[in-house]
Amino acid sequence: MDCTFSPVTDFPKLEAAVSDFYGAAAAPAQLVRFRALLDGLTETFGPQERAAIFSAPGRTEIGGNHTDHQHGRVLAGSVNLDVIAAVVPNGRNVIRIQSEGFPMDVVELDDLAVREEEKNTSQAIIRGIAAWFRDQGCALEGFDAYTTSNVLKGSGLSSSAAFEVLVGNIINSLFFEGRCTPVQLAQIGQYAENVYFGKPSGLLDQMGCSVGGMVTIDFRDNANPVVEKIDFDFASTGHALCIIDSGADHADLTPEYAAVPGELKEICAHFGKDVLREVPEEDFYAALPALRRKAGDRAVLRAIHIYGDNARVEGQVGALRRGDFDAFLMHVTDSGLSSWRYLQNVVPAGYTHHQEVAVALAMAERLLDTRGACRVHGGGFAGTIQAFVPLDMLDRFKAEMDRCLGDGACHVLTIRPVGGVRLV
């Protein structure tokens, strides 16, 4: 295990790494975080002679809403909010991870089988990732980790995927000689989430956190996704990327999320296929009467959204590559309208008193008027929306969204060029 950083004697090494990684302007605030991280490690696990430091970012979905689980196309970017960890060996056959503000997760390495009672817990994620590496012949050992995050839980920035990428990077770096690529680490996180955690998610979240920068991904072959970096400077457009917390809670909404791929599976079954990417769009429309009878109108509308958003991702990527930001914003707006009308992931079924995401979108549209763009962000139903806001409107936009939705609801973000990483 290569774990050479000493919290006591080598802090200048971490200071240099933090300054290089986050930039001189952000380094002072980040160093406060890392000092607190090391204090948390010591308070939880006792004084340490050595430790390794890791970071994994949250991600923002820029294009392709719910297209990933249908082996479609997406546009995503890692953001300048991350989960960080200080890691030490413990000489025991157990992984112990203390995430700030949560109960400690403890996973015994002599039993890495799926546990039904662990479904929907972070222990399940850790166990699943550890099991994957052990199955690949990794000489996995026990370690202790203390983590803290400024990727807000339930923010739509994929705090859970950032955690998966973090754990994968820890094991890959310390026990597997760094053999896994960022794409593979994303797939490992998805495996743990699907099989151990029990959530039938696609690969967008993990890929956005793991690869870094802005990327477009084609999941036609899910085992070998095609990942392309998009070199584009949003700041040069005179717009800011904002993520706005609607105040809605994801709790108890798992059935809503699961219904999306579930209903699309009914559509695909009519053609003897597993995912919508395998069904030609013209065949879908030719079979529309039968599909409405068999799967229902909501399933049909959701499929219409998937076909449309796959095309819109291509449009977004093309617009960015030729520097046509107005066309890019048009696709963002169209995607958001399609999610609301056809995918129907803005308001959970039957909700009347609580429609927080819809209110957030209504406020953003009113403030932006005919400028910029906004859309539901991520899985939908709860959490956040995304907005591209002209810089000359940003102060008023942020102040008004915070007034209506709660102080600190509007987050102004930047794209982080690096995904999951070991700092020291």
GROMACS .gro file of C-alpha atoms in nm:
model
  424
    1MET     CA    1   0.000   0.000   0.000
    2ASP     CA    2   0.155   0.330  -0.110
    3CYS     CA    3   0.038   0.573   0.155
    4THR     CA    4   0.312   0.831   0.202
    5PHE     CA    5   0.145   1.151   0.320
    6SER     CA    6   0.184   1.239   0.690
    7PRO     CA    7  -0.085   1.474   0.828
    8VAL     CA    8   0.159   1.615   1.083
    9THR     CA    9   0.492   1.655   0.913
   10ASP     CA   10   0.403   1.677   0.544
   11PHE     CA   11   0.123   1.932   0.541
   12PRO     CA   12   0.321   2.156   0.302
   13LYS     CA   13   0.301   1.870   0.050
   14LEU     CA   14  -0.078   1.875   0.071
   15GLU     CA   15  -0.083   2.255   0.054
   16ALA     CA   16   0.111   2.242  -0.272
   17ALA     CA   17  -0.115   1.970  -0.414
   18VAL     CA   18  -0.431   2.160  -0.319
   19SER     CA   19  -0.301   2.484  -0.469
   20ASP     CA   20  -0.207   2.310  -0.794
   21PHE     CA   21  -0.536   2.122  -0.816
   22TYR     CA   22  -0.794   2.383  -0.713
   23GLY     CA   23  -0.604   2.695  -0.821
   24ALA     CA   24  -0.449   2.970  -0.614
   25ALA     CA   25  -0.774   3.164  -0.569
   26ALA     CA   26  -0.966   2.868  -0.427
   27ALA     CA   27  -0.675   2.713  -0.236
   28PRO     CA   28  -0.719   2.896   0.101
   29ALA     CA   29  -1.082   2.785   0.141
   30GLN     CA   30  -0.997   2.434   0.023
   31LEU     CA   31  -0.710   2.406   0.270
   32VAL     CA   32  -0.956   2.478   0.552
   33ARG     CA   33  -1.160   2.180   0.428
   34PHE     CA   34  -0.856   1.952   0.414
   35ARG     CA   35  -0.736   2.052   0.760
   36ALA     CA   36  -1.082   1.968   0.892
   37LEU     CA   37  -1.069   1.641   0.699
   38LEU     CA   38  -0.744   1.539   0.867
   39ASP     CA   39  -0.878   1.646   1.206
   40GLY     CA   40  -1.181   1.426   1.144
   41LEU     CA   41  -0.957   1.132   1.054
   42THR     CA   42  -0.759   1.171   1.375
   43GLU     CA   43  -1.064   1.221   1.595
   44THR     CA   44  -1.234   0.915   1.449
   45PHE     CA   45  -0.949   0.667   1.413
   46GLY     CA   46  -0.673   0.809   1.634
   47PRO     CA   47  -0.334   0.967   1.547
   48GLN     CA   48  -0.197   0.858   1.209
   49GLU     CA   49   0.156   0.843   1.071
   50ARG     CA   50   0.048   0.827   0.708
   51ALA     CA   51  -0.255   0.891   0.495
   52ALA     CA   52  -0.359   0.919   0.130
   53ILE     CA   53  -0.590   1.196   0.010
   54PHE     CA   54  -0.854   1.154  -0.262
   55SER     CA   55  -1.115   1.369  -0.435
   56ALA     CA   56  -1.413   1.288  -0.658
   57PRO     CA   57  -1.637   1.557  -0.810
   58GLY     CA   58  -2.008   1.586  -0.848
   59ARG     CA   59  -2.145   1.603  -1.198
   60THR     CA   60  -2.400   1.801  -1.391
   61GLU     CA   61  -2.608   1.648  -1.667
   62ILE     CA   62  -2.606   1.898  -1.953
   63GLY     CA   63  -2.792   1.694  -2.213
   64GLY     CA   64  -2.966   1.358  -2.238
   65ASN     CA   65  -3.226   1.331  -1.960
   66HIS     CA   66  -3.277   0.961  -1.871
   67THR     CA   67  -3.122   0.851  -2.200
   68ASP     CA   68  -2.830   0.662  -2.044
   69HIS     CA   69  -3.027   0.363  -1.916
   70GLN     CA   70  -3.164   0.320  -2.270
   71HIS     CA   71  -2.807   0.304  -2.409
   72GLY     CA   72  -2.847   0.652  -2.553
   73ARG     CA   73  -2.635   0.967  -2.574
   74VAL     CA   74  -2.554   1.217  -2.298
   75LEU     CA   75  -2.359   1.535  -2.242
   76ALA     CA   76  -2.221   1.579  -1.891
   77GLY     CA   77  -1.960   1.769  -1.696
   78SER     CA   78  -1.784   1.728  -1.363
   79VAL     CA   79  -1.823   2.031  -1.137
   80ASN     CA   80  -1.613   2.219  -0.884
   81LEU     CA   81  -1.782   2.055  -0.584
   82ASP     CA   82  -1.637   1.731  -0.454
   83VAL     CA   83  -1.624   1.464  -0.188
   84ILE     CA   84  -1.278   1.424  -0.034
   85ALA     CA   85  -1.127   1.145   0.176
   86ALA     CA   86  -0.828   1.085   0.399
   87VAL     CA   87  -0.740   0.714   0.400
   88VAL     CA   88  -0.514   0.501   0.621
   89PRO     CA   89  -0.445   0.125   0.639
   90ASN     CA   90  -0.590  -0.042   0.948
   91GLY     CA   91  -0.421  -0.382   0.943
   92ARG     CA   92  -0.759  -0.549   0.975
   93ASN     CA   93  -0.984  -0.732   0.731
   94VAL     CA   94  -1.242  -0.457   0.732
   95ILE     CA   95  -1.324  -0.133   0.552
   96ARG     CA   96  -1.443   0.146   0.781
   97ILE     CA   97  -1.563   0.471   0.625
   98GLN     CA   98  -1.679   0.760   0.838
   99SER     CA   99  -1.860   1.019   0.630
  100GLU     CA  100  -1.906   1.347   0.815
  101GLY     CA  101  -2.254   1.370   0.961
  102PHE     CA  102  -2.347   1.005   0.899
  103PRO     CA  103  -2.308   0.676   1.088
  104MET     CA  104  -1.987   0.485   1.019
  105ASP     CA  105  -2.003   0.225   0.741
  106VAL     CA  106  -1.830  -0.102   0.829
  107VAL     CA  107  -1.779  -0.379   0.572
  108GLU     CA  108  -1.607  -0.707   0.661
  109LEU     CA  109  -1.396  -0.826   0.370
  110ASP     CA  110  -1.451  -1.196   0.439
  111ASP     CA  111  -1.817  -1.162   0.332
  112LEU     CA  112  -1.874  -0.961   0.016
  113ALA     CA  113  -2.197  -1.126  -0.098
  114VAL     CA  114  -2.507  -0.918  -0.171
  115ARG     CA  115  -2.709  -0.851   0.144
  116GLU     CA  116  -3.078  -0.778   0.099
  117GLU     CA  117  -3.094  -0.592   0.430
  118GLU     CA  118  -2.823  -0.353   0.306
  119LYS     CA  119  -3.011  -0.240  -0.006
  120ASN     CA  120  -3.032   0.140  -0.039
  121THR     CA  121  -2.736   0.198   0.196
  122SER     CA  122  -2.382   0.323   0.145
  123GLN     CA  123  -2.256  -0.002   0.299
  124ALA     CA  124  -2.403  -0.182   0.000
  125ILE     CA  125  -2.208   0.046  -0.236
  126ILE     CA  126  -1.880  -0.017  -0.052
  127ARG     CA  127  -1.941  -0.392  -0.040
  128GLY     CA  128  -2.026  -0.404  -0.411
  129ILE     CA  129  -1.716  -0.212  -0.518
  130ALA     CA  130  -1.494  -0.422  -0.291
  131ALA     CA  131  -1.651  -0.740  -0.431
  132TRP     CA  132  -1.580  -0.634  -0.790
  133PHE     CA  133  -1.213  -0.573  -0.715
  134ARG     CA  134  -1.180  -0.896  -0.515
  135ASP     CA  135  -1.335  -1.089  -0.806
  136GLN     CA  136  -1.066  -0.941  -1.034
  137GLY     CA  137  -0.789  -1.078  -0.812
  138CYS     CA  138  -0.725  -0.758  -0.621
  139ALA     CA  139  -0.526  -0.816  -0.300
  140LEU     CA  140  -0.769  -0.602  -0.104
  141GLU     CA  141  -0.680  -0.502   0.252
  142GLY     CA  142  -0.865  -0.321   0.526
  143PHE     CA  143  -0.854   0.056   0.551
  144ASP     CA  144  -1.009   0.343   0.741
  145ALA     CA  145  -1.134   0.656   0.567
  146TYR     CA  146  -1.283   0.985   0.677
  147THR     CA  147  -1.480   1.175   0.413
  148THR     CA  148  -1.646   1.512   0.385
  149SER     CA  149  -1.840   1.657   0.094
  150ASN     CA  150  -1.966   1.986  -0.042
  151VAL     CA  151  -2.165   1.801  -0.311
  152LEU     CA  152  -2.505   1.859  -0.157
  153LYS     CA  153  -2.701   1.539  -0.099
  154GLY     CA  154  -3.011   1.533  -0.317
  155SER     CA  155  -2.875   1.821  -0.526
  156GLY     CA  156  -2.891   1.641  -0.858
  157LEU     CA  157  -2.511   1.667  -0.872
  158SER     CA  158  -2.480   1.295  -0.798
  159SER     CA  159  -2.332   1.288  -0.451
  160SER     CA  160  -2.389   0.910  -0.447
  161ALA     CA  161  -2.199   0.859  -0.774
  162ALA     CA  162  -1.918   1.084  -0.647
  163PHE     CA  163  -1.896   0.858  -0.340
  164GLU     CA  164  -1.885   0.549  -0.562
  165VAL     CA  165  -1.608   0.700  -0.775
  166LEU     CA  166  -1.420   0.800  -0.459
  167VAL     CA  167  -1.429   0.447  -0.313
  168GLY     CA  168  -1.333   0.297  -0.648
  169ASN     CA  169  -1.036   0.533  -0.680
  170ILE     CA  170  -0.921   0.451  -0.327
  171ILE     CA  171  -0.914   0.077  -0.389
  172ASN     CA  172  -0.778   0.114  -0.743
  173SER     CA  173  -0.491   0.335  -0.630
  174LEU     CA  174  -0.397   0.160  -0.307
  175PHE     CA  175  -0.450  -0.207  -0.392
  176PHE     CA  176  -0.484  -0.248  -0.771
  177GLU     CA  177  -0.186  -0.051  -0.904
  178GLY     CA  178  -0.418   0.201  -1.070
  179ARG     CA  179  -0.508  -0.047  -1.343
  180CYS     CA  180  -0.869   0.067  -1.386
  181THR     CA  181  -0.942   0.355  -1.622
  182PRO     CA  182  -1.189   0.630  -1.530
  183VAL     CA  183  -1.445   0.463  -1.757
  184GLN     CA  184  -1.398   0.129  -1.581
  185LEU     CA  185  -1.428   0.295  -1.239
  186ALA     CA  186  -1.759   0.444  -1.348
  187GLN     CA  187  -1.878   0.099  -1.456
  188ILE     CA  188  -1.773  -0.048  -1.121
  189GLY     CA  189  -1.976   0.216  -0.941
  190GLN     CA  190  -2.277   0.138  -1.159
  191TYR     CA  191  -2.236  -0.235  -1.088
  192ALA     CA  192  -2.240  -0.170  -0.714
  193GLU     CA  193  -2.543   0.057  -0.743
  194ASN     CA  194  -2.739  -0.185  -0.963
  195VAL     CA  195  -2.654  -0.516  -0.796
  196TYR     CA  196  -2.580  -0.430  -0.432
  197PHE     CA  197  -2.765  -0.102  -0.371
  198GLY     CA  198  -3.065  -0.213  -0.573
  199LYS     CA  199  -3.115   0.093  -0.795
  200PRO     CA  200  -3.155   0.031  -1.172
  201SER     CA  201  -2.951   0.336  -1.275
  202GLY     CA  202  -2.776   0.411  -1.600
  203LEU     CA  203  -2.410   0.509  -1.628
  204LEU     CA  204  -2.434   0.885  -1.677
  205ASP     CA  205  -2.383   0.983  -1.313
  206GLN     CA  206  -2.074   0.773  -1.252
  207MET     CA  207  -1.920   0.863  -1.586
  208GLY     CA  208  -1.972   1.234  -1.529
  209CYS     CA  209  -1.797   1.211  -1.192
  210SER     CA  210  -1.516   0.979  -1.297
  211VAL     CA  211  -1.394   1.105  -1.635
  212GLY     CA  212  -1.373   1.480  -1.564
  213GLY     CA  213  -1.429   1.788  -1.776
  214MET     CA  214  -1.718   1.807  -2.020
  215VAL     CA  215  -1.779   1.485  -2.208
  216THR     CA  216  -2.029   1.342  -2.451
  217ILE     CA  217  -2.091   0.971  -2.411
  218ASP     CA  218  -2.260   0.723  -2.644
  219PHE     CA  219  -2.383   0.416  -2.454
  220ARG     CA  220  -2.485   0.212  -2.762
  221ASP     CA  221  -2.245  -0.058  -2.635
  222ASN     CA  222  -2.285  -0.012  -2.260
  223ALA     CA  223  -1.981  -0.226  -2.186
  224ASN     CA  224  -1.765  -0.006  -2.409
  225PRO     CA  225  -1.914   0.344  -2.409
  226VAL     CA  226  -1.766   0.595  -2.652
  227VAL     CA  227  -1.641   0.895  -2.452
  228GLU     CA  228  -1.537   1.219  -2.620
  229LYS     CA  229  -1.408   1.530  -2.446
  230ILE     CA  230  -1.570   1.860  -2.541
  231ASP     CA  231  -1.328   2.151  -2.523
  232PHE     CA  232  -1.554   2.448  -2.459
  233ASP     CA  233  -1.525   2.747  -2.226
  234PHE     CA  234  -1.867   2.841  -2.090
  235ALA     CA  235  -1.728   3.159  -1.936
  236SER     CA  236  -1.652   3.291  -2.283
  237THR     CA  237  -2.024   3.287  -2.367
  238GLY     CA  238  -2.120   3.544  -2.105
  239HIS     CA  239  -2.335   3.288  -1.922
  240ALA     CA  240  -2.303   3.119  -1.585
  241LEU     CA  241  -2.398   2.758  -1.512
  242CYS     CA  242  -2.639   2.749  -1.216
  243ILE     CA  243  -2.787   2.456  -1.027
  244ILE     CA  244  -3.093   2.551  -0.824
  245ASP     CA  245  -3.216   2.338  -0.534
  246SER     CA  246  -3.596   2.320  -0.548
  247GLY     CA  247  -3.618   2.210  -0.184
  248ALA     CA  248  -3.794   1.883  -0.273
  249ASP     CA  249  -3.678   1.560  -0.109
  250HIS     CA  250  -3.586   1.241  -0.300
  251ALA     CA  251  -3.704   1.024  -0.008
  252ASP     CA  252  -3.965   0.762  -0.100
  253LEU     CA  253  -3.938   0.844  -0.471
  254THR     CA  254  -3.747   0.530  -0.577
  255PRO     CA  255  -4.065   0.383  -0.736
  256GLU     CA  256  -4.100   0.698  -0.950
  257TYR     CA  257  -3.744   0.665  -1.080
  258ALA     CA  258  -3.776   0.290  -1.134
  259ALA     CA  259  -4.100   0.338  -1.330
  260VAL     CA  260  -3.918   0.521  -1.611
  261PRO     CA  261  -3.694   0.231  -1.724
  262GLY     CA  262  -3.970  -0.011  -1.624
  263GLU     CA  263  -4.225   0.141  -1.860
  264LEU     CA  264  -3.969   0.175  -2.138
  265LYS     CA  265  -3.893  -0.194  -2.094
  266GLU     CA  266  -4.257  -0.267  -2.177
  267ILE     CA  267  -4.218  -0.069  -2.499
  268CYS     CA  268  -3.900  -0.258  -2.588
  269ALA     CA  269  -4.059  -0.597  -2.509
  270HIS     CA  270  -4.304  -0.546  -2.795
  271PHE     CA  271  -4.005  -0.559  -3.031
  272GLY     CA  272  -3.818  -0.830  -2.843
  273LYS     CA  273  -3.549  -0.580  -2.737
  274ASP     CA  274  -3.402  -0.477  -2.402
  275VAL     CA  275  -3.345  -0.103  -2.448
  276LEU     CA  276  -3.493   0.166  -2.669
  277ARG     CA  277  -3.165   0.226  -2.854
  278GLU     CA  278  -3.218  -0.114  -3.018
  279VAL     CA  279  -3.561  -0.013  -3.152
  280PRO     CA  280  -3.553   0.200  -3.471
  281GLU     CA  281  -3.756   0.517  -3.425
  282GLU     CA  282  -3.962   0.453  -3.738
  283ASP     CA  283  -4.056   0.107  -3.606
  284PHE     CA  284  -4.169   0.264  -3.280
  285TYR     CA  285  -4.400   0.512  -3.452
  286ALA     CA  286  -4.534   0.244  -3.687
  287ALA     CA  287  -4.634   0.035  -3.385
  288LEU     CA  288  -4.779   0.327  -3.188
  289PRO     CA  289  -5.143   0.204  -3.168
  290ALA     CA  290  -5.035  -0.136  -3.038
  291LEU     CA  291  -4.786   0.019  -2.795
  292ARG     CA  292  -5.052   0.246  -2.647
  293ARG     CA  293  -5.275  -0.054  -2.579
  294LYS     CA  294  -4.994  -0.268  -2.442
  295ALA     CA  295  -4.781  -0.027  -2.240
  296GLY     CA  296  -5.003   0.279  -2.194
  297ASP     CA  297  -4.975   0.639  -2.303
  298ARG     CA  298  -4.722   0.752  -2.042
  299ALA     CA  299  -4.478   0.483  -2.155
  300VAL     CA  300  -4.525   0.593  -2.515
  301LEU     CA  301  -4.466   0.958  -2.428
  302ARG     CA  302  -4.155   0.868  -2.230
  303ALA     CA  303  -4.017   0.683  -2.531
  304ILE     CA  304  -4.087   0.987  -2.750
  305HIS     CA  305  -3.877   1.192  -2.509
  306ILE     CA  306  -3.586   0.946  -2.525
  307TYR     CA  307  -3.573   0.952  -2.904
  308GLY     CA  308  -3.590   1.331  -2.902
  309ASP     CA  309  -3.326   1.385  -2.636
  310ASN     CA  310  -3.080   1.153  -2.807
  311ALA     CA  311  -3.105   1.375  -3.114
  312ARG     CA  312  -3.080   1.689  -2.901
  313VAL     CA  313  -2.750   1.572  -2.749
  314GLU     CA  314  -2.606   1.549  -3.099
  315GLY     CA  315  -2.739   1.898  -3.164
  316GLN     CA  316  -2.585   2.033  -2.843
  317VAL     CA  317  -2.245   1.881  -2.915
  318GLY     CA  318  -2.247   2.011  -3.271
  319ALA     CA  319  -2.347   2.359  -3.155
  320LEU     CA  320  -2.068   2.373  -2.896
  321ARG     CA  321  -1.807   2.250  -3.141
  322ARG     CA  322  -1.895   2.519  -3.393
  323GLY     CA  323  -1.930   2.786  -3.122
  324ASP     CA  324  -2.303   2.843  -3.172
  325PHE     CA  325  -2.413   2.897  -2.812
  326ASP     CA  326  -2.759   3.023  -2.909
  327ALA     CA  327  -2.831   2.691  -3.078
  328PHE     CA  328  -2.700   2.508  -2.772
  329LEU     CA  329  -2.939   2.704  -2.548
  330MET     CA  330  -3.228   2.624  -2.782
  331HIS     CA  331  -3.157   2.252  -2.738
  332VAL     CA  332  -3.139   2.294  -2.359
  333THR     CA  333  -3.481   2.460  -2.357
  334ASP     CA  334  -3.629   2.195  -2.585
  335SER     CA  335  -3.491   1.918  -2.366
  336GLY     CA  336  -3.645   2.072  -2.058
  337LEU     CA  337  -3.986   2.106  -2.222
  338SER     CA  338  -3.969   1.745  -2.342
  339SER     CA  339  -3.881   1.622  -1.992
  340TRP     CA  340  -4.181   1.805  -1.847
  341ARG     CA  341  -4.435   1.717  -2.120
  342TYR     CA  342  -4.332   1.369  -2.228
  343LEU     CA  343  -4.090   1.213  -1.977
  344GLN     CA  344  -4.307   1.359  -1.698
  345ASN     CA  345  -4.032   1.366  -1.434
  346VAL     CA  346  -4.102   1.713  -1.295
  347VAL     CA  347  -4.398   1.634  -1.066
  348PRO     CA  348  -4.435   1.291  -0.898
  349ALA     CA  349  -4.761   1.116  -0.986
  350GLY     CA  350  -5.047   1.233  -0.767
  351TYR     CA  351  -4.860   1.522  -0.603
  352THR     CA  352  -5.064   1.840  -0.580
  353HIS     CA  353  -4.957   2.036  -0.273
  354HIS     CA  354  -4.584   1.977  -0.330
  355GLN     CA  355  -4.458   2.057  -0.681
  356GLU     CA  356  -4.126   2.219  -0.594
  357VAL     CA  357  -3.939   2.141  -0.916
  358ALA     CA  358  -4.223   2.287  -1.123
  359VAL     CA  359  -4.222   2.605  -0.913
  360ALA     CA  360  -3.844   2.637  -0.951
  361LEU     CA  361  -3.875   2.603  -1.329
  362ALA     CA  362  -4.157   2.858  -1.341
  363MET     CA  363  -3.951   3.109  -1.144
  364ALA     CA  364  -3.641   3.054  -1.360
  365GLU     CA  365  -3.839   3.096  -1.682
  366ARG     CA  366  -3.995   3.417  -1.552
  367LEU     CA  367  -3.661   3.567  -1.449
  368LEU     CA  368  -3.479   3.465  -1.766
  369ASP     CA  369  -3.764   3.582  -1.988
  370THR     CA  370  -3.642   3.504  -2.340
  371ARG     CA  371  -3.273   3.479  -2.251
  372GLY     CA  372  -3.061   3.188  -2.130
  373ALA     CA  373  -3.222   2.849  -2.072
  374CYS     CA  374  -3.340   2.621  -1.793
  375ARG     CA  375  -3.445   2.258  -1.755
  376VAL     CA  376  -3.508   1.986  -1.497
  377HIS     CA  377  -3.176   1.841  -1.387
  378GLY     CA  378  -3.087   1.476  -1.339
  379GLY     CA  379  -3.344   1.217  -1.238
  380GLY     CA  380  -3.614   1.474  -1.172
  381PHE     CA  381  -3.924   1.449  -0.951
  382ALA     CA  382  -3.727   1.624  -0.674
  383GLY     CA  383  -3.391   1.792  -0.628
  384THR     CA  384  -3.267   2.050  -0.872
  385ILE     CA  385  -3.304   2.238  -1.197
  386GLN     CA  386  -3.028   2.371  -1.421
  387ALA     CA  387  -3.005   2.717  -1.571
  388PHE     CA  388  -2.767   2.896  -1.806
  389VAL     CA  389  -2.789   3.257  -1.692
  390PRO     CA  390  -2.650   3.565  -1.873
  391LEU     CA  391  -2.385   3.722  -1.652
  392ASP     CA  392  -2.555   4.061  -1.654
  393MET     CA  393  -2.862   3.895  -1.499
  394LEU     CA  394  -2.679   3.664  -1.259
  395ASP     CA  395  -2.691   3.870  -0.938
  396ARG     CA  396  -3.064   3.939  -0.966
  397PHE     CA  397  -3.138   3.583  -1.077
  398LYS     CA  398  -2.952   3.430  -0.782
  399ALA     CA  399  -3.100   3.673  -0.529
  400GLU     CA  400  -3.456   3.613  -0.648
  401MET     CA  401  -3.423   3.234  -0.665
  402ASP     CA  402  -3.276   3.235  -0.313
  403ARG     CA  403  -3.562   3.455  -0.191
  404CYS     CA  404  -3.828   3.228  -0.336
  405LEU     CA  405  -3.673   2.888  -0.270
  406GLY     CA  406  -3.455   2.951   0.035
  407ASP     CA  407  -3.119   3.107   0.107
  408GLY     CA  408  -2.840   2.929  -0.079
  409ALA     CA  409  -3.074   2.753  -0.323
  410CYS     CA  410  -2.891   2.883  -0.631
  411HIS     CA  411  -2.537   2.751  -0.681
  412VAL     CA  412  -2.307   2.905  -0.942
  413LEU     CA  413  -2.072   2.633  -1.065
  414THR     CA  414  -1.783   2.578  -1.301
  415ILE     CA  415  -1.674   2.270  -1.495
  416ARG     CA  416  -1.389   2.082  -1.327
  417PRO     CA  417  -1.138   1.943  -1.579
  418VAL     CA  418  -1.038   1.636  -1.369
  419GLY     CA  419  -1.254   1.351  -1.240
  420GLY     CA  420  -1.173   1.118  -0.952
  421VAL     CA  421  -0.814   1.163  -0.840
  422ARG     CA  422  -0.558   1.094  -0.570
  423LEU     CA  423  -0.400   1.421  -0.455
  424VAL     CA  424  -0.121   1.283  -0.232
   0.00000   0.00000   0.00000
